[in-house]
XYZ file of C-alpha atoms in Angstrom:
742
model
C -29.034 126.141 69.698
C -30.403 123.181 67.870
C -30.161 119.542 68.385
C -28.866 116.537 66.628
C -26.636 113.691 67.547
C -24.286 111.195 66.143
C -23.612 107.563 66.700
C -21.127 105.857 64.482
C -21.725 102.184 64.820
C -23.083 99.427 66.982
C -22.365 99.565 70.680
C -20.326 96.417 70.313
C -17.501 97.121 72.692
C -14.504 94.909 72.185
C -12.624 96.715 74.932
C -15.014 95.366 77.521
C -15.517 91.941 76.029
C -12.937 90.222 78.216
C -14.529 91.648 81.355
C -18.009 90.702 80.168
C -16.918 87.272 79.035
C -15.304 86.532 82.385
C -18.465 87.453 84.237
C -20.521 85.552 81.695
C -18.409 82.436 82.175
C -18.658 82.526 85.939
C -22.436 82.780 85.793
C -22.676 80.100 83.086
C -20.676 77.664 85.192
C -23.088 78.188 88.054
C -26.139 77.683 85.822
C -27.720 74.288 85.145
C -26.005 72.478 82.261
C -29.279 71.819 80.451
C -30.023 75.533 80.095
C -26.719 76.266 78.432
C -26.834 73.383 75.983
C -30.416 73.912 74.923
C -29.861 77.558 74.065
C -27.185 76.746 71.559
C -29.667 74.835 69.434
C -32.995 76.607 69.913
C -34.102 80.248 69.822
C -36.209 81.616 72.617
C -37.361 79.160 75.218
C -39.090 81.923 77.118
C -40.929 83.819 74.399
C -43.629 86.117 75.799
C -47.155 85.731 74.455
C -47.165 89.311 73.216
C -44.598 92.083 73.065
C -46.034 94.798 75.233
C -44.727 98.349 75.318
C -41.219 98.980 76.575
C -42.462 100.986 79.529
C -44.996 98.312 80.494
C -42.390 95.569 80.331
C -40.013 97.550 82.443
C -42.688 98.448 84.948
C -43.551 94.743 85.185
C -39.884 93.943 85.645
C -39.523 96.571 88.341
C -42.343 95.009 90.297
C -40.782 91.552 90.146
C -37.062 92.313 90.410
C -34.572 94.821 91.789
C -34.024 97.961 89.693
C -30.614 96.695 88.569
C -32.316 93.686 86.885
C -35.157 95.589 85.233
C -33.348 96.543 82.036
C -31.783 93.134 81.621
C -35.180 91.459 81.881
C -36.490 93.743 79.166
C -33.527 93.040 76.878
C -33.873 89.291 77.399
C -37.596 89.484 76.620
C -36.855 91.423 73.447
C -34.046 89.164 72.215
C -36.043 86.013 72.867
C -38.170 86.985 69.860
C -35.260 86.409 67.437
C -35.511 83.401 65.102
C -32.379 81.332 64.318
C -33.328 80.693 60.699
C -32.831 84.384 59.938
C -29.146 84.292 60.885
C -26.048 82.314 60.033
C -25.384 79.338 62.301
C -21.931 80.617 63.273
C -23.328 83.910 64.551
C -26.431 82.391 66.145
C -24.646 79.978 68.477
C -22.760 82.578 70.592
C -25.860 84.777 70.646
C -28.056 81.936 71.921
C -25.541 81.157 74.661
C -25.331 84.809 75.698
C -29.128 85.026 75.739
C -29.508 81.998 77.998
C -26.840 83.268 80.380
C -28.424 86.737 80.476
C -31.815 85.185 81.274
C -30.234 83.240 84.150
C -28.586 86.376 85.524
C -31.862 88.278 85.286
C -33.581 85.545 87.292
C -30.804 85.288 89.876
C -31.773 87.462 92.845
C -28.211 87.242 94.197
C -26.626 88.636 91.007
C -24.798 91.881 91.631
C -24.799 95.084 89.602
C -21.546 94.130 87.875
C -23.014 90.737 86.905
C -26.049 92.422 85.371
C -23.893 94.936 83.493
C -21.624 92.192 82.160
C -24.597 90.117 81.012
C -26.088 93.134 79.220
C -22.804 93.912 77.482
C -22.257 90.316 76.428
C -25.814 89.984 75.139
C -25.667 93.197 73.113
C -22.230 92.274 71.762
C -23.498 88.895 70.574
C -26.650 90.480 69.136
C -24.625 93.058 67.228
C -22.514 90.251 65.782
C -25.552 88.425 64.387
C -25.166 87.973 60.637
C -28.245 87.847 58.458
C -28.725 84.652 56.500
C -29.819 86.644 53.451
C -28.626 89.859 51.819
C -31.467 92.018 53.092
C -33.753 94.223 51.042
C -33.685 97.782 49.747
C -36.016 100.175 51.572
C -37.033 103.571 50.181
C -36.157 106.857 51.907
C -38.191 109.793 50.585
C -37.142 113.283 51.616
C -39.115 116.538 51.442
C -42.031 115.075 53.346
C -43.163 114.545 56.935
C -42.300 111.095 58.239
C -44.569 108.791 60.249
C -43.866 105.810 62.488
C -45.135 102.307 61.743
C -48.478 103.161 63.373
C -48.984 106.161 61.100
C -48.270 108.757 63.792
C -45.854 111.673 63.327
C -42.188 111.073 64.133
C -41.043 113.905 66.395
C -37.275 113.841 66.400
C -35.773 117.328 66.439
C -32.293 117.641 67.872
C -31.736 113.926 68.323
C -29.867 111.047 66.814
C -29.785 107.377 65.898
C -27.814 104.892 68.008
C -27.340 101.175 67.536
C -27.484 98.980 70.628
C -27.158 95.280 69.888
C -28.905 94.533 66.600
C -31.411 97.408 66.802
C -31.263 101.085 65.881
C -32.880 103.559 68.290
C -33.854 107.077 67.266
C -34.144 109.660 70.046
C -35.356 113.220 69.519
C -37.263 116.098 71.032
C -40.963 116.769 70.565
C -41.705 120.510 70.542
C -45.107 122.146 70.285
C -43.938 124.023 67.200
C -43.470 120.735 65.334
C -47.178 120.047 65.634
C -48.122 123.535 64.428
C -45.709 123.480 61.513
C -46.820 120.056 60.347
C -50.460 121.147 60.411
C -49.735 124.281 58.395
C -46.239 124.586 56.866
C -47.042 127.857 55.059
C -46.043 130.320 57.766
C -43.467 130.907 60.491
C -43.627 129.684 64.084
C -40.706 131.674 65.453
C -39.470 130.616 68.866
C -42.164 127.995 69.399
C -39.876 125.426 70.979
C -41.805 124.564 74.143
C -40.662 121.128 75.286
C -43.176 118.249 75.223
C -41.149 115.025 75.547
C -38.224 112.934 74.303
C -39.627 109.995 72.318
C -37.635 106.948 71.186
C -38.303 104.808 68.092
C -36.754 101.486 67.074
C -35.855 100.019 63.680
C -33.913 97.185 62.091
C -33.602 98.764 58.641
C -33.250 102.514 59.425
C -36.386 103.216 57.372
C -39.362 101.769 59.257
C -39.564 103.174 62.796
C -41.717 101.855 65.657
C -42.616 104.150 68.555
C -41.370 102.662 71.831
C -41.659 105.135 74.691
C -41.227 108.679 75.916
C -37.966 108.380 77.794
C -38.369 111.858 79.335
C -41.297 114.238 79.768
C -41.965 117.616 81.331
C -42.204 115.938 84.747
C -38.755 114.331 84.495
C -36.611 115.570 87.359
C -33.389 117.458 86.687
C -32.157 117.773 90.272
C -32.803 120.202 93.118
C -36.549 119.671 92.825
C -36.705 121.072 89.267
C -38.046 119.315 86.164
C -37.752 119.518 82.396
C -41.042 121.366 82.152
C -39.383 124.360 83.804
C -36.456 124.471 81.374
C -36.065 127.372 78.982
C -34.458 125.107 76.395
C -34.100 121.352 75.907
C -32.339 119.898 72.862
C -29.196 118.466 71.308
C -29.307 114.993 72.777
C -27.630 111.632 72.367
C -27.319 108.313 74.171
C -24.343 106.182 75.190
C -24.159 102.802 76.875
C -21.859 102.390 79.879
C -20.405 98.899 80.088
C -19.437 99.233 83.770
C -22.883 100.171 85.071
C -25.109 98.655 82.399
C -26.853 102.028 82.131
C -27.834 103.992 79.042
C -26.935 107.639 79.543
C -28.822 110.409 77.751
C -26.862 113.655 77.327
C -29.155 116.654 76.798
C -28.359 120.306 76.201
C -30.406 122.281 78.735
C -30.909 125.816 79.963
C -32.666 125.994 83.305
C -32.544 129.095 85.475
C -33.168 127.217 88.713
C -30.311 124.784 87.931
C -27.631 127.367 87.280
C -28.249 128.243 83.638
C -26.696 126.437 80.675
C -25.246 122.946 80.862
C -25.342 119.285 79.879
C -28.056 117.257 81.594
C -27.232 113.567 82.040
C -30.164 111.186 82.488
C -29.889 107.400 82.731
C -32.047 104.354 82.098
C -31.778 100.575 82.335
C -32.602 99.786 78.701
C -32.640 101.763 75.443
C -36.395 102.379 75.819
C -36.549 102.818 79.587
C -37.949 105.928 81.264
C -34.758 107.848 82.053
C -34.026 109.408 85.451
C -31.793 112.206 86.686
C -28.071 111.493 86.891
C -26.174 114.805 86.887
C -26.222 118.363 85.513
C -22.817 119.667 84.383
C -22.681 123.394 83.731
C -19.019 123.625 82.747
C -16.783 121.411 80.624
C -13.132 122.058 81.377
C -11.252 123.936 78.600
C -14.444 125.387 77.117
C -14.536 129.182 77.617
C -18.298 129.182 78.320
C -20.798 127.276 80.393
C -23.018 124.877 78.494
C -22.382 124.000 74.860
C -23.020 125.734 71.541
C -24.268 122.705 69.653
C -23.506 119.147 70.692
C -23.770 115.562 69.498
C -22.578 112.221 70.860
C -20.057 110.077 68.991
C -19.084 106.514 69.896
C -15.799 105.203 68.527
C -15.108 101.676 67.362
C -13.572 100.816 70.739
C -16.798 101.726 72.559
C -15.581 104.980 74.075
C -18.123 107.806 74.030
C -17.403 111.455 73.254
C -19.331 114.712 73.313
C -18.752 116.771 70.149
C -19.499 120.440 70.813
C -18.599 124.092 70.386
C -18.397 126.812 73.010
C -21.819 128.350 73.599
C -21.091 132.013 72.774
C -19.310 132.715 69.492
C -18.992 129.008 68.755
C -15.609 129.538 67.145
C -13.971 126.587 68.872
C -14.774 122.907 68.412
C -14.127 120.278 71.090
C -14.087 116.515 71.580
C -14.663 115.546 75.225
C -14.754 112.031 76.608
C -17.542 110.655 78.790
C -16.208 109.411 82.111
C -15.658 105.685 81.606
C -16.733 104.607 85.080
C -20.372 105.702 84.714
C -20.702 108.220 81.809
C -22.169 110.751 84.285
C -19.454 113.366 83.784
C -17.943 114.976 80.695
C -14.158 115.078 80.986
C -12.026 118.052 79.821
C -12.563 118.931 76.180
C -9.791 118.754 73.588
C -9.956 121.552 71.022
C -9.868 120.267 67.435
C -10.829 123.403 65.501
C -10.809 127.191 65.857
C -12.045 129.801 63.398
C -15.427 131.034 62.230
C -18.485 130.361 64.345
C -20.068 127.006 63.547
C -23.107 125.103 64.779
C -24.609 121.680 64.208
C -21.364 120.065 65.370
C -21.348 116.352 64.562
C -18.831 113.633 63.763
C -18.553 110.482 61.687
C -15.805 107.976 60.965
C -15.165 106.485 57.550
C -12.244 104.357 56.357
C -10.260 105.017 59.516
C -10.593 108.815 59.482
C -12.654 111.048 61.748
C -14.670 113.887 60.206
C -16.034 116.837 62.171
C -18.850 118.565 60.276
C -20.690 121.786 61.061
C -22.812 124.520 59.482
C -22.759 128.291 59.261
C -23.704 130.160 62.401
C -27.134 131.536 61.591
C -29.686 129.641 63.601
C -31.028 126.390 62.139
C -30.869 127.655 58.589
C -29.470 125.862 55.571
C -25.748 125.804 54.892
C -22.947 123.978 53.184
C -21.170 121.532 55.480
C -17.721 122.491 56.709
C -15.438 119.548 57.447
C -12.240 119.099 59.434
C -10.709 115.642 58.970
C -8.347 113.870 61.332
C -4.665 113.698 60.461
C -3.975 110.946 62.979
C -5.717 107.828 64.256
C -6.847 109.621 67.432
C -10.300 111.184 67.699
C -8.811 113.778 70.070
C -5.731 114.275 67.913
C -4.895 116.770 65.182
C -7.286 117.785 62.389
C -6.924 119.419 58.993
C -7.974 122.908 58.136
C -11.623 123.365 57.208
C -13.001 122.525 53.766
C -16.487 122.308 52.239
C -17.985 118.809 52.010
C -18.321 118.077 48.294
C -21.928 117.848 47.155
C -23.353 120.291 49.713
C -22.744 123.436 47.651
C -25.541 123.345 45.053
C -28.504 123.285 47.444
C -27.019 123.976 50.875
C -26.936 120.330 51.945
C -30.387 119.548 50.536
C -31.762 122.610 52.322
C -30.652 121.525 55.795
C -28.286 122.269 58.607
C -25.839 119.647 59.881
C -27.747 117.170 62.014
C -26.190 113.834 62.915
C -24.564 110.872 61.201
C -25.148 107.132 61.215
C -22.388 104.877 59.907
C -23.548 101.522 58.568
C -20.839 98.913 58.121
C -22.551 96.573 55.711
C -21.517 93.201 54.386
C -20.619 94.786 51.026
C -19.769 98.418 51.742
C -19.714 101.152 54.368
C -22.158 104.020 54.001
C -22.589 107.087 56.179
C -26.079 108.527 56.455
C -26.178 112.295 56.848
C -29.299 113.246 58.785
C -29.936 116.932 58.158
C -32.150 119.188 60.201
C -34.827 121.040 58.277
C -37.015 122.711 60.796
C -35.425 126.187 61.016
C -37.217 127.022 64.257
C -40.333 125.895 62.346
C -39.765 128.885 60.088
C -41.056 127.963 56.638
C -37.957 126.296 55.240
C -39.342 123.457 53.148
C -41.433 120.394 53.940
C -40.292 117.741 56.405
C -38.117 117.888 59.513
C -35.730 115.100 58.498
C -33.696 114.869 55.316
C -31.427 111.831 55.142
C -28.742 111.598 52.447
C -25.931 109.090 51.739
C -22.241 109.912 52.067
C -19.636 107.715 50.382
C -15.913 107.954 49.785
C -14.875 107.377 46.193
C -11.674 109.452 46.260
C -9.577 110.912 49.034
C -12.505 112.833 50.542
C -16.127 111.980 51.358
C -18.910 112.869 48.915
C -22.416 114.056 49.864
C -25.192 112.886 47.523
C -28.158 115.246 47.397
C -31.086 113.039 46.381
C -34.765 113.543 47.099
C -35.411 109.798 47.066
C -33.041 106.887 47.502
C -33.071 103.243 48.503
C -30.919 101.676 51.200
C -30.045 98.144 52.248
C -29.069 98.179 55.926
C -27.651 94.640 55.694
C -25.222 95.129 52.816
C -24.739 98.885 53.264
C -25.569 99.468 49.602
C -27.646 102.381 48.348
C -29.060 103.497 45.023
C -31.005 106.455 43.680
C -34.769 106.043 44.026
C -37.102 105.859 41.010
C -38.884 109.103 41.959
C -35.735 111.133 42.591
C -35.810 114.755 41.425
C -32.492 115.469 39.688
C -32.900 119.255 39.946
C -31.278 120.725 43.070
C -32.847 123.552 45.064
C -36.007 123.061 42.988
C -38.253 124.886 45.462
C -35.884 127.863 45.824
C -35.775 127.425 49.624
C -32.019 127.167 50.185
C -31.049 130.828 50.456
C -33.159 131.766 53.537
C -33.333 135.440 52.458
C -33.920 137.444 49.280
C -30.803 137.259 47.096
C -29.734 138.351 43.615
C -28.034 135.061 42.754
C -30.054 131.992 43.656
C -28.159 129.022 45.117
C -27.575 126.263 42.558
C -28.627 128.399 39.575
C -26.154 130.354 37.403
C -27.271 133.769 36.157
C -27.305 134.134 32.359
C -28.195 137.812 32.287
C -30.996 140.092 33.322
C -32.354 140.388 36.844
C -32.674 137.132 38.793
C -33.884 136.825 42.378
C -36.006 134.759 44.720
C -39.286 136.416 45.579
C -41.607 135.841 48.510
C -44.672 133.708 47.826
C -44.126 130.376 46.134
C -46.535 127.805 44.739
C -48.833 126.006 47.176
C -47.949 128.383 49.983
C -44.188 127.814 49.929
C -41.944 130.656 51.029
C -39.936 131.531 47.893
C -40.070 131.284 44.106
C -37.584 132.089 41.337
C -38.120 135.321 39.371
C -36.408 135.917 36.034
C -36.754 139.320 34.396
C -37.434 139.996 30.701
C -34.594 138.628 28.544
C -32.967 137.155 31.627
C -32.229 133.572 32.462
C -30.640 131.043 34.773
C -29.274 127.549 34.275
C -28.396 124.541 36.390
C -25.906 121.944 35.259
C -26.849 118.573 36.711
C -23.668 116.580 37.220
C -25.073 113.244 36.160
C -28.319 111.593 35.120
C -28.718 107.962 34.061
C -29.844 107.283 30.514
C -33.596 107.120 30.153
C -36.840 108.961 29.527
C -37.769 111.890 31.782
C -40.590 114.259 32.661
C -39.867 117.940 33.322
C -42.449 119.887 35.316
C -42.791 123.160 37.220
C -45.282 125.736 38.461
C -45.221 129.162 36.818
C -46.981 132.522 36.811
C -46.420 135.948 35.291
C -45.333 136.602 31.726
C -44.252 134.001 29.203
C -41.026 132.042 29.321
C -39.451 128.717 28.488
C -37.409 125.915 30.024
C -34.844 124.045 27.946
C -33.475 120.654 28.973
C -30.242 119.613 27.224
C -28.502 116.237 27.361
C -24.795 115.455 27.319
C -25.043 114.581 23.606
C -26.362 118.032 22.705
C -30.020 117.010 22.359
C -32.574 119.616 23.527
C -36.253 119.765 24.394
C -38.182 122.939 25.219
C -41.103 123.466 27.576
C -42.975 126.647 26.659
C -44.523 128.649 29.495
C -47.524 130.804 28.525
C -48.380 133.849 30.611
C -50.618 133.261 33.618
C -51.900 135.511 36.395
C -51.941 132.643 38.891
C -49.861 129.545 39.523
C -50.257 126.882 36.832
C -48.449 123.559 36.478
C -46.548 123.017 33.205
C -45.144 119.677 32.092
C -43.039 118.179 29.311
C -42.963 114.388 28.961
C -40.988 111.845 26.934
C -37.599 113.553 27.227
C -34.865 111.137 26.127
C -31.550 111.799 27.884
C -28.265 109.902 27.572
C -26.206 109.154 30.662
C -24.028 112.042 31.746
C -24.495 115.692 32.551
C -27.708 117.558 31.764
C -28.520 121.266 31.782
C -31.808 122.956 32.689
C -32.210 126.563 31.503
C -35.047 128.921 32.503
C -35.611 132.080 30.417
C -38.226 134.826 30.393
C -39.642 136.050 27.101
C -42.412 138.363 28.264
C -42.027 141.996 29.330
C -42.969 141.320 32.921
C -40.661 138.365 33.465
C -41.599 134.889 34.605
C -41.787 133.361 38.098
C -41.252 129.597 38.513
C -41.284 127.193 41.452
C -41.256 123.477 42.292
C -39.155 122.417 39.327
C -38.813 118.687 38.794
C -36.887 116.353 36.503
C -37.879 112.733 37.195
C -36.935 109.603 35.292
C -39.992 107.710 34.039
C -38.438 104.797 32.133
C -37.458 101.514 33.772
C -33.741 100.817 34.071
C -32.168 97.947 32.197
C -30.604 95.602 34.761
C -26.824 95.693 35.052
C -25.316 92.689 33.268
C -24.086 89.919 35.593
C -20.432 90.328 36.511
C -20.290 94.069 35.752
C -18.630 96.374 38.285
C -19.080 100.107 37.657
C -16.057 102.278 38.515
C -18.262 104.921 40.171
C -20.119 102.511 42.448
C -18.686 101.490 45.843
C -16.931 99.339 46.853
C -14.983 100.300 43.688
C -12.369 102.948 44.462
C -11.104 105.758 42.248
C -8.026 107.765 43.182
C -9.268 110.837 41.398
C -12.791 112.025 40.623
C -16.029 110.443 39.439
C -16.977 112.429 36.349
C -19.861 112.426 33.883
C -18.745 115.029 31.328
C -17.883 112.598 28.512
C -20.856 110.959 26.816
C -21.188 107.257 26.187
C -20.293 105.832 29.576
C -22.316 103.215 31.431
C -24.049 103.756 34.774
C -23.846 107.200 36.362
C -20.214 108.138 35.710
C -16.648 106.994 35.239
C -13.305 107.132 37.066
C -11.104 110.033 35.983
C -7.889 109.207 37.803
C -5.398 111.805 38.961
C -2.477 112.387 36.602
C 0.108 110.688 38.765
C 1.626 107.273 39.397
C -0.380 105.402 42.035
C -3.653 107.114 41.095
C -5.403 103.789 40.830
C -8.827 102.397 39.989
C -9.707 99.343 42.069
C -12.582 96.878 41.932
C -13.702 94.317 44.507
C -15.218 91.302 42.791
C -16.585 88.001 44.034
C -16.052 84.536 42.611
C -17.865 81.405 43.733
C -14.832 79.244 42.990
C -11.116 79.598 42.378
C -10.725 79.978 38.607
C -9.114 81.796 35.720
C -11.515 84.451 34.466
C -11.694 86.812 31.511
C -11.771 90.501 32.431
C -13.102 93.247 30.191
C -11.924 96.771 31.062
C -13.922 99.515 29.328
C -12.007 102.775 28.919
C -11.624 105.948 26.866
C -8.366 107.778 26.085
C -8.487 110.782 23.781
C -5.320 112.626 24.731
C -3.363 111.634 21.667
C -0.146 111.606 23.675
C 0.633 107.926 23.500
C -0.488 104.953 25.493
C -1.042 105.032 29.227
C 0.474 101.871 30.730
C -0.707 100.390 34.020
C 0.087 97.391 36.145
C -2.779 94.952 36.616
C -2.630 94.012 40.305
C -4.766 91.055 41.394
C -5.095 90.395 45.110
C -1.947 92.398 45.791
C 0.259 90.709 43.162
C 1.096 92.159 39.756
C -0.433 89.918 37.091
C 0.956 91.884 34.153
C 1.144 95.282 32.480
C -1.581 96.672 30.222
C -1.187 99.380 27.600
C -4.192 101.664 27.201
C -3.814 103.214 23.746
C -5.667 106.297 22.552
C -9.255 105.648 21.498
C -9.313 108.840 19.426
C -11.717 110.808 21.625
C -12.763 110.901 25.276
C -16.277 109.984 24.160
C -15.053 106.904 22.296
C -15.055 103.881 24.580
C -13.462 100.512 23.977
C -12.809 97.350 25.950
C -9.476 95.668 26.685
C -9.593 91.965 27.518
C -7.245 89.989 29.731
C -7.340 86.735 31.733
C -6.402 86.547 35.417
C -6.585 83.983 38.251
C -9.297 84.588 40.870
C -9.629 83.154 44.359
C -12.864 81.763 45.732
C -14.603 84.624 47.531
C -13.569 88.285 47.435
C -10.865 89.537 45.057
C -9.314 92.962 44.466
C -8.385 94.001 40.941
C -6.419 97.224 40.659
C -5.223 99.252 37.679
C -2.071 101.022 38.862
C -0.595 103.546 36.356
C 3.165 103.495 35.864
C 3.632 107.028 34.471
C 2.710 110.556 35.545
C 0.021 110.632 32.830
C -2.077 108.321 34.992
C -4.899 106.120 33.737
C -7.373 106.578 30.902
C -10.983 107.203 31.939
C -12.237 103.880 33.305
C -15.930 103.049 32.902
C -16.390 99.548 34.283
C -14.937 96.078 34.748
C -16.680 93.014 33.322
C -15.825 89.681 34.939
C -16.676 86.923 32.495
C -16.905 83.184 32.662
C -13.928 80.935 33.302
C -11.319 81.160 30.567
C -10.072 78.111 28.733
């Protein structure tokens, strides 16, 4: 039992748009002409003096209007704070019209429930379609720490998820008493301390800065038959959907309550995303599941607006299901469709990327860290067939950044699509590393998604772009927390001989540390580091030892570790590393062995900006039908495209041009096979512009550039290298788009 939830994208529901638009039109025709015309040109004509709390606004609305209007009044009040200059004119006009119409419906005492629901849907649809006038900014996400809201208070969010309604993200979670205890002192266990406090909700525009809005449910919230949440034995695993027919937001919560028949899915509903939610229904059994209740559950909303519960059976958890919310009101879960069967899994969650559905889950061992196991759809139906299970690439080295599967947020940006993996790290508040929430990016550069385990990264919610943060630690499982128990082969570190284990009692009160016996050693091969200057640091105690950092060019630096009876920090600065793979080796040289913890490799030099017009093959939206590798020195950026050895194993770039023109392209590549040239068609915007011959460069570490001129359209262009033989492409580093030719 643990809780996290998934929401793929904005609750923009095209399926219901015709219904909403019809209702919107009928109300607009009845409204005064001046109201409709003014809204198209100006922002909020009814801006409140101050934005009070969500609960206060809704309480005020309840006193002045029927319950059915309360949520709409709140939404109108919120959206009236938007400023037209921040959005494109084409997206602002329909939003302004929808806002004016929604305000009229909210003020119309004769408006029916269906009118209110249609106005809500239309307003949120228009808000979700707002396009920013600029390209947004990068915000920093730092993992391995406790997160606070914009007022500096703790974010309590266990077992929840992020959902986008209109133009705003809302994060719902559970506040347990154990979260408070663990945050105050994360150097011991708090087994079983999951007493329910409340379900808070936070709002954000950028997915990084979160404002506390309300407690949508508390211990006094009713759950039917005179019972309340305070009497539940377990509350968790929650998610929210919006029902277009009723205009209600429905909160699905995993609950165990003896006076309500045991295990089941509790369905609460509210009139706005931040409303105080009330009892709707308690469903103990989902048809086709062999048990009452659910094992682990999340909520997934598809592109067409339909909502689904993703869950496993409660006991054994060997079967995974996708069950639809009843479309009429979302207050029932329809029969589940089984999509997987096999080993027990928990943390069931789903995301959609490039037209495919991915079901992800963790090992069945109670909140602890695990690789992510994925089943991907083999059809275009979320309740259709799925592949056999495979491990999500990138989750192996440190057990998904020392987390269990939580939930996913898919951001469809103006430049690329990025999935955010939100991992749970609270392990029943059982001493499993700092911070409850660990968010990591997932991209798709080949045929399968790739998990990027980074301790710090930066994200632009407008464009969907992400990049590694300046303080990122390139060593994985650096605090030796991933394994959960004492082991003889530590996750992410390869044994080089001697006795290697993780021992209890790490630096600064952490749970584990790495122990290497006399003459023993371990190493970690870091797949890729950017070129620059680095600092290597760690804490150590015991006998003497050393740490060696080696670059892809063979360069080495050594950090000597003198013997110490207590923990002491050791540091080596000014380490110059080329781009590519790097290796960190820890060895003991004293008779008693050495114990190390909190290893860190952080880049300290400032990056040189990427030249204008350069498109790296490893950076989305570039696509590589093959793998992104970093094992051949001399490449630019963080890697290169190593295409599959097959015709059609392409490398493709998406480039922008301000005008239609003929441009010079520079394709940087390496080909050391010595087996003749590797020809490829150059396909520009779907049409073959010619054939290029990529001759051998003599070695895979010898890079050269081939130049060619091509016509470009104004706006977005696709440039693809499509091999014509089974040998495939050479290694492709980047594409330079130069000035107009001729």
